[in-house]
């Protein structure tokens, strides 16, 4: 399928599932090498990162835990600029190595919010892993430790990413066709 229609918008194939898989696998390999004996807590940001988190964690071989927070900043196709926390953190992160898992880092506002929260809760080390990164949209100053694929500043759907709640189930990633 090289194009998909979601609601009023048309999208074309942008990243094939096999390329997603190899990006996820190389991120896992890098983490397996770097996070040995730190017993990291992976903290996946819902909803977007659910597939990435599952595929990544299947390939993580170090002792670890995974948990989820639910944050939301996007409405339709644009960030609202403020982030609401819909499901919070229950774990005690004090003294732990925490690896934030994002589907995509865009402006970085979502990431910043979680970062501040983790610092306040005295995590020992905070790392960031994102499947997709939009360097041209990023306004944050936190280091992104693990990036799967850098992408241009276009609107994407599939593999967890949604347009107005739809399209998260698509196995490939698609980009909006501008008309
Ligand atoms: P940020 O706070 O601007 O970095 O945005 C992060 C969140 O916005 C991501 O976790 C996604 O849920 C959503 N987002 C950003 N860019 C896109 C996109 O191109 N398609 C779908 N969702 C996106
Ligand atoms: Mg997200």
PDB file of C-alpha atoms and ligand atoms in Angstrom:
ATOM      1  CA  UNK A   1       0.000   0.000   0.000  1.00  0.00           C
ATOM      2  CA  UNK A   2       1.765   3.175  -1.091  1.00  0.00           C
ATOM      3  CA  UNK A   3      -0.934   5.675  -0.110  1.00  0.00           C
ATOM      4  CA  UNK A   4      -3.550   5.730   2.649  1.00  0.00           C
ATOM      5  CA  UNK A   5      -6.461   8.029   3.342  1.00  0.00           C
ATOM      6  CA  UNK A   6      -7.311   8.945   6.926  1.00  0.00           C
ATOM      7  CA  UNK A   7     -10.381  11.089   7.390  1.00  0.00           C
ATOM      8  CA  UNK A   8      -9.864  14.096   5.082  1.00  0.00           C
ATOM      9  CA  UNK A   9      -6.132  13.598   4.430  1.00  0.00           C
ATOM     10  CA  UNK A  10      -4.011  11.541   2.056  1.00  0.00           C
ATOM     11  CA  UNK A  11      -0.635  10.138   3.062  1.00  0.00           C
ATOM     12  CA  UNK A  12       2.112   8.383   1.087  1.00  0.00           C
ATOM     13  CA  UNK A  13       4.544   5.660   2.110  1.00  0.00           C
ATOM     14  CA  UNK A  14       7.591   7.166   3.786  1.00  0.00           C
ATOM     15  CA  UNK A  15       9.365   4.534   5.941  1.00  0.00           C
ATOM     16  CA  UNK A  16       8.845   0.826   5.266  1.00  0.00           C
ATOM     17  CA  UNK A  17       8.320  -1.532   8.173  1.00  0.00           C
ATOM     18  CA  UNK A  18      11.603  -3.359   7.477  1.00  0.00           C
ATOM     19  CA  UNK A  19      13.512  -0.074   7.841  1.00  0.00           C
ATOM     20  CA  UNK A  20      11.676   0.618  11.116  1.00  0.00           C
ATOM     21  CA  UNK A  21      12.672  -2.841  12.339  1.00  0.00           C
ATOM     22  CA  UNK A  22      16.337  -2.340  11.533  1.00  0.00           C
ATOM     23  CA  UNK A  23      16.372   1.097  13.210  1.00  0.00           C
ATOM     24  CA  UNK A  24      14.743  -0.373  16.352  1.00  0.00           C
ATOM     25  CA  UNK A  25      17.169  -3.310  16.382  1.00  0.00           C
ATOM     26  CA  UNK A  26      20.233  -1.101  16.164  1.00  0.00           C
ATOM     27  CA  UNK A  27      18.930   1.115  18.969  1.00  0.00           C
ATOM     28  CA  UNK A  28      18.466  -2.016  21.099  1.00  0.00           C
ATOM     29  CA  UNK A  29      21.982  -3.209  20.289  1.00  0.00           C
ATOM     30  CA  UNK A  30      23.447   0.135  21.337  1.00  0.00           C
ATOM     31  CA  UNK A  31      21.444   0.108  24.587  1.00  0.00           C
ATOM     32  CA  UNK A  32      22.439  -3.498  25.357  1.00  0.00           C
ATOM     33  CA  UNK A  33      26.061  -2.413  25.085  1.00  0.00           C
ATOM     34  CA  UNK A  34      25.694   0.809  27.090  1.00  0.00           C
ATOM     35  CA  UNK A  35      23.140   0.026  29.791  1.00  0.00           C
ATOM     36  CA  UNK A  36      24.558  -3.192  31.234  1.00  0.00           C
ATOM     37  CA  UNK A  37      24.250  -3.462  35.009  1.00  0.00           C
ATOM     38  CA  UNK A  38      22.343  -0.162  35.367  1.00  0.00           C
ATOM     39  CA  UNK A  39      18.980  -1.983  35.598  1.00  0.00           C
ATOM     40  CA  UNK A  40      17.238   0.780  33.621  1.00  0.00           C
ATOM     41  CA  UNK A  41      13.605   1.732  33.991  1.00  0.00           C
ATOM     42  CA  UNK A  42      12.212   2.265  30.492  1.00  0.00           C
ATOM     43  CA  UNK A  43       9.442   4.843  30.608  1.00  0.00           C
ATOM     44  CA  UNK A  44       7.351   4.820  27.443  1.00  0.00           C
ATOM     45  CA  UNK A  45       5.169   7.797  26.613  1.00  0.00           C
ATOM     46  CA  UNK A  46       1.701   6.695  25.554  1.00  0.00           C
ATOM     47  CA  UNK A  47      -0.086   6.536  23.243  1.00  0.00           C
ATOM     48  CA  UNK A  48       2.376   6.947  20.396  1.00  0.00           C
ATOM     49  CA  UNK A  49       5.258   4.793  21.616  1.00  0.00           C
ATOM     50  CA  UNK A  50       3.381   1.553  22.300  1.00  0.00           C
ATOM     51  CA  UNK A  51       4.627  -0.331  19.217  1.00  0.00           C
ATOM     52  CA  UNK A  52       8.148   1.074  19.415  1.00  0.00           C
ATOM     53  CA  UNK A  53       8.362   0.180  23.116  1.00  0.00           C
ATOM     54  CA  UNK A  54       7.147  -3.379  22.485  1.00  0.00           C
ATOM     55  CA  UNK A  55       9.481  -4.008  19.544  1.00  0.00           C
ATOM     56  CA  UNK A  56      12.449  -2.407  21.302  1.00  0.00           C
ATOM     57  CA  UNK A  57      11.964  -4.236  24.609  1.00  0.00           C
ATOM     58  CA  UNK A  58      11.787  -7.616  22.861  1.00  0.00           C
ATOM     59  CA  UNK A  59      15.385  -6.953  21.843  1.00  0.00           C
ATOM     60  CA  UNK A  60      16.682  -5.579  25.143  1.00  0.00           C
ATOM     61  CA  UNK A  61      18.794  -8.198  26.877  1.00  0.00           C
ATOM     62  CA  UNK A  62      19.880  -6.327  30.021  1.00  0.00           C
ATOM     63  CA  UNK A  63      17.978  -6.547  33.313  1.00  0.00           C
ATOM     64  CA  UNK A  64      15.333  -3.824  33.175  1.00  0.00           C
ATOM     65  CA  UNK A  65      11.799  -2.676  33.964  1.00  0.00           C
ATOM     66  CA  UNK A  66       9.222  -0.982  31.790  1.00  0.00           C
ATOM     67  CA  UNK A  67       6.456   1.386  32.739  1.00  0.00           C
ATOM     68  CA  UNK A  68       4.205   3.868  30.969  1.00  0.00           C
ATOM     69  CA  UNK A  69       3.056   7.452  31.320  1.00  0.00           C
ATOM     70  CA  UNK A  70       0.410   9.075  29.208  1.00  0.00           C
ATOM     71  CA  UNK A  71       1.087  12.615  28.061  1.00  0.00           C
ATOM     72  CA  UNK A  72      -0.680  14.594  25.398  1.00  0.00           C
ATOM     73  CA  UNK A  73       0.232  17.785  23.552  1.00  0.00           C
ATOM     74  CA  UNK A  74      -1.067  17.283  20.038  1.00  0.00           C
ATOM     75  CA  UNK A  75      -4.540  17.977  18.774  1.00  0.00           C
ATOM     76  CA  UNK A  76      -5.162  16.953  15.168  1.00  0.00           C
ATOM     77  CA  UNK A  77      -2.003  17.983  13.340  1.00  0.00           C
ATOM     78  CA  UNK A  78      -0.484  20.619  15.607  1.00  0.00           C
ATOM     79  CA  UNK A  79       1.048  20.822  19.035  1.00  0.00           C
ATOM     80  CA  UNK A  80      -1.012  22.801  21.531  1.00  0.00           C
ATOM     81  CA  UNK A  81       2.139  23.916  23.337  1.00  0.00           C
ATOM     82  CA  UNK A  82       0.940  22.623  26.674  1.00  0.00           C
ATOM     83  CA  UNK A  83       1.280  19.078  27.839  1.00  0.00           C
ATOM     84  CA  UNK A  84      -1.304  17.331  29.952  1.00  0.00           C
ATOM     85  CA  UNK A  85      -0.535  14.263  32.005  1.00  0.00           C
ATOM     86  CA  UNK A  86      -3.317  11.716  31.596  1.00  0.00           C
ATOM     87  CA  UNK A  87      -1.667   8.761  33.356  1.00  0.00           C
ATOM     88  CA  UNK A  88       1.109   9.460  35.846  1.00  0.00           C
ATOM     89  CA  UNK A  89       4.167   7.692  37.142  1.00  0.00           C
ATOM     90  CA  UNK A  90       3.846   5.215  39.998  1.00  0.00           C
ATOM     91  CA  UNK A  91       7.435   4.014  40.218  1.00  0.00           C
ATOM     92  CA  UNK A  92       9.989   5.345  42.643  1.00  0.00           C
ATOM     93  CA  UNK A  93      12.610   6.660  40.225  1.00  0.00           C
ATOM     94  CA  UNK A  94      14.961   8.052  42.875  1.00  0.00           C
ATOM     95  CA  UNK A  95      18.521   6.946  42.119  1.00  0.00           C
ATOM     96  CA  UNK A  96      17.548   5.033  38.984  1.00  0.00           C
ATOM     97  CA  UNK A  97      18.624   5.131  35.378  1.00  0.00           C
ATOM     98  CA  UNK A  98      15.518   6.075  33.432  1.00  0.00           C
ATOM     99  CA  UNK A  99      15.246   5.768  29.644  1.00  0.00           C
ATOM    100  CA  UNK A 100      12.375   7.789  28.180  1.00  0.00           C
ATOM    101  CA  UNK A 101      10.858   6.154  25.097  1.00  0.00           C
ATOM    102  CA  UNK A 102       9.197   8.466  22.566  1.00  0.00           C
ATOM    103  CA  UNK A 103       7.681   7.664  19.193  1.00  0.00           C
ATOM    104  CA  UNK A 104       8.789  11.038  17.854  1.00  0.00           C
ATOM    105  CA  UNK A 105      10.476  14.108  19.277  1.00  0.00           C
ATOM    106  CA  UNK A 106       9.094  17.159  17.515  1.00  0.00           C
ATOM    107  CA  UNK A 107       9.323  20.474  19.435  1.00  0.00           C
ATOM    108  CA  UNK A 108      10.524  18.597  22.522  1.00  0.00           C
ATOM    109  CA  UNK A 109       7.880  20.103  24.804  1.00  0.00           C
ATOM    110  CA  UNK A 110       6.558  16.697  25.883  1.00  0.00           C
ATOM    111  CA  UNK A 111      10.062  15.488  26.612  1.00  0.00           C
ATOM    112  CA  UNK A 112      10.920  18.589  28.644  1.00  0.00           C
ATOM    113  CA  UNK A 113       7.874  18.127  30.861  1.00  0.00           C
ATOM    114  CA  UNK A 114       8.806  14.541  31.711  1.00  0.00           C
ATOM    115  CA  UNK A 115      12.472  15.443  32.147  1.00  0.00           C
ATOM    116  CA  UNK A 116      11.657  18.107  34.757  1.00  0.00           C
ATOM    117  CA  UNK A 117       9.404  15.677  36.573  1.00  0.00           C
ATOM    118  CA  UNK A 118      12.118  12.983  36.651  1.00  0.00           C
ATOM    119  CA  UNK A 119      14.724  15.466  37.873  1.00  0.00           C
ATOM    120  CA  UNK A 120      12.380  16.557  40.642  1.00  0.00           C
ATOM    121  CA  UNK A 121      11.980  12.905  41.619  1.00  0.00           C
ATOM    122  CA  UNK A 122      15.774  12.563  41.681  1.00  0.00           C
ATOM    123  CA  UNK A 123      16.389  10.008  38.947  1.00  0.00           C
ATOM    124  CA  UNK A 124      20.147   9.322  38.880  1.00  0.00           C
ATOM    125  CA  UNK A 125      20.417   9.402  35.111  1.00  0.00           C
ATOM    126  CA  UNK A 126      17.855  10.312  32.450  1.00  0.00           C
ATOM    127  CA  UNK A 127      18.327   9.120  28.892  1.00  0.00           C
ATOM    128  CA  UNK A 128      16.114   9.635  25.884  1.00  0.00           C
ATOM    129  CA  UNK A 129      15.388   7.203  23.059  1.00  0.00           C
ATOM    130  CA  UNK A 130      13.151   8.206  20.204  1.00  0.00           C
ATOM    131  CA  UNK A 131      12.301   6.249  17.106  1.00  0.00           C
ATOM    132  CA  UNK A 132      11.892   9.434  15.046  1.00  0.00           C
ATOM    133  CA  UNK A 133      13.457  12.854  15.500  1.00  0.00           C
ATOM    134  CA  UNK A 134      12.573  16.102  13.709  1.00  0.00           C
ATOM    135  CA  UNK A 135      15.753  18.182  14.167  1.00  0.00           C
ATOM    136  CA  UNK A 136      14.248  21.184  12.355  1.00  0.00           C
ATOM    137  CA  UNK A 137      11.319  21.364  14.801  1.00  0.00           C
ATOM    138  CA  UNK A 138      13.272  20.684  18.002  1.00  0.00           C
ATOM    139  CA  UNK A 139      13.515  23.679  20.314  1.00  0.00           C
ATOM    140  CA  UNK A 140      14.703  21.822  23.414  1.00  0.00           C
ATOM    141  CA  UNK A 141      18.208  21.590  24.831  1.00  0.00           C
ATOM    142  CA  UNK A 142      18.150  18.070  26.234  1.00  0.00           C
ATOM    143  CA  UNK A 143      20.455  15.561  24.659  1.00  0.00           C
ATOM    144  CA  UNK A 144      18.697  12.832  22.679  1.00  0.00           C
ATOM    145  CA  UNK A 145      20.803   9.764  23.411  1.00  0.00           C
ATOM    146  CA  UNK A 146      19.291   7.283  20.981  1.00  0.00           C
ATOM    147  CA  UNK A 147      17.692   8.291  17.677  1.00  0.00           C
ATOM    148  CA  UNK A 148      16.256   5.720  15.271  1.00  0.00           C
ATOM    149  CA  UNK A 149      15.641   7.847  12.170  1.00  0.00           C
ATOM    150  CA  UNK A 150      15.891  11.614  11.600  1.00  0.00           C
ATOM    151  CA  UNK A 151      12.925  12.925   9.633  1.00  0.00           C
ATOM    152  CA  UNK A 152      11.995  16.246   8.017  1.00  0.00           C
ATOM    153  CA  UNK A 153       9.432  18.515   9.608  1.00  0.00           C
ATOM    154  CA  UNK A 154       6.411  16.875   7.933  1.00  0.00           C
ATOM    155  CA  UNK A 155       3.358  15.312   9.504  1.00  0.00           C
ATOM    156  CA  UNK A 156       3.662  11.508   9.780  1.00  0.00           C
ATOM    157  CA  UNK A 157       1.303   8.667  10.674  1.00  0.00           C
ATOM    158  CA  UNK A 158       1.628   4.948  11.312  1.00  0.00           C
ATOM    159  CA  UNK A 159       3.538   2.629  13.651  1.00  0.00           C
ATOM    160  CA  UNK A 160       2.027   4.331  16.692  1.00  0.00           C
ATOM    161  CA  UNK A 161       1.737   7.849  15.251  1.00  0.00           C
ATOM    162  CA  UNK A 162      -1.790   9.103  14.726  1.00  0.00           C
ATOM    163  CA  UNK A 163      -3.761  11.666  12.840  1.00  0.00           C
ATOM    164  CA  UNK A 164      -6.644  12.626  15.117  1.00  0.00           C
ATOM    165  CA  UNK A 165      -6.553   9.236  16.840  1.00  0.00           C
ATOM    166  CA  UNK A 166      -6.449   7.202  13.623  1.00  0.00           C
ATOM    167  CA  UNK A 167      -3.648   5.357  11.839  1.00  0.00           C
ATOM    168  CA  UNK A 168      -1.623   4.108  14.812  1.00  0.00           C
ATOM    169  CA  UNK A 169      -2.091   0.528  13.614  1.00  0.00           C
ATOM    170  CA  UNK A 170      -0.403   1.021  10.227  1.00  0.00           C
ATOM    171  CA  UNK A 171       2.747  -1.114   9.944  1.00  0.00           C
ATOM    172  CA  UNK A 172       4.621   1.414   7.767  1.00  0.00           C
ATOM    173  CA  UNK A 173       5.078   5.155   8.377  1.00  0.00           C
ATOM    174  CA  UNK A 174       3.378   7.555   5.961  1.00  0.00           C
ATOM    175  CA  UNK A 175       3.823  11.275   5.270  1.00  0.00           C
ATOM    176  CA  UNK A 176       1.107  13.795   4.494  1.00  0.00           C
ATOM    177  CA  UNK A 177       0.707  14.609   0.823  1.00  0.00           C
ATOM    178  CA  UNK A 178       0.639  18.388   0.570  1.00  0.00           C
ATOM    179  CA  UNK A 179      -1.815  19.762  -1.939  1.00  0.00           C
TER     180      UNK A 179
HETATM  181  P1  LIG B   1       6.565  17.489  20.991  1.00  0.00           P
HETATM  182  O1  LIG B   1       6.099  17.697  22.392  1.00  0.00           O
HETATM  183  O2  LIG B   1       6.295  18.674  20.108  1.00  0.00           O
HETATM  184  O3  LIG B   1       7.998  17.010  20.864  1.00  0.00           O
HETATM  185  O4  LIG B   1       5.649  16.396  20.359  1.00  0.00           O
HETATM  186  C1  LIG B   1       5.741  15.126  20.761  1.00  0.00           C
HETATM  187  C2  LIG B   1       4.464  14.358  20.523  1.00  0.00           C
HETATM  188  O5  LIG B   1       3.626  14.923  19.503  1.00  0.00           O
HETATM  189  C3  LIG B   1       4.863  13.007  20.007  1.00  0.00           C
HETATM  190  O6  LIG B   1       5.040  12.110  21.075  1.00  0.00           O
HETATM  191  C4  LIG B   1       3.689  12.627  19.134  1.00  0.00           C
HETATM  192  O7  LIG B   1       2.710  12.004  19.921  1.00  0.00           O
HETATM  193  C5  LIG B   1       3.162  13.935  18.612  1.00  0.00           C
HETATM  194  N1  LIG B   1       3.687  14.205  17.247  1.00  0.00           N
HETATM  195  C6  LIG B   1       4.720  14.990  16.893  1.00  0.00           C
HETATM  196  N2  LIG B   1       4.931  14.974  15.570  1.00  0.00           N
HETATM  197  C7  LIG B   1       3.992  14.144  15.051  1.00  0.00           C
HETATM  198  C8  LIG B   1       3.694  13.684  13.700  1.00  0.00           C
HETATM  199  O8  LIG B   1       4.335  14.027  12.695  1.00  0.00           O
HETATM  200  N3  LIG B   1       2.639  12.823  13.600  1.00  0.00           N
HETATM  201  C9  LIG B   1       1.905  12.409  14.668  1.00  0.00           C
HETATM  202  N4  LIG B   1       2.164  12.785  15.930  1.00  0.00           N
HETATM  203  C10 LIG B   1       3.195  13.651  16.116  1.00  0.00           C
HETATM  204 MG1  LIG B   2       3.781  10.694  21.667  1.00  0.00          MG
END
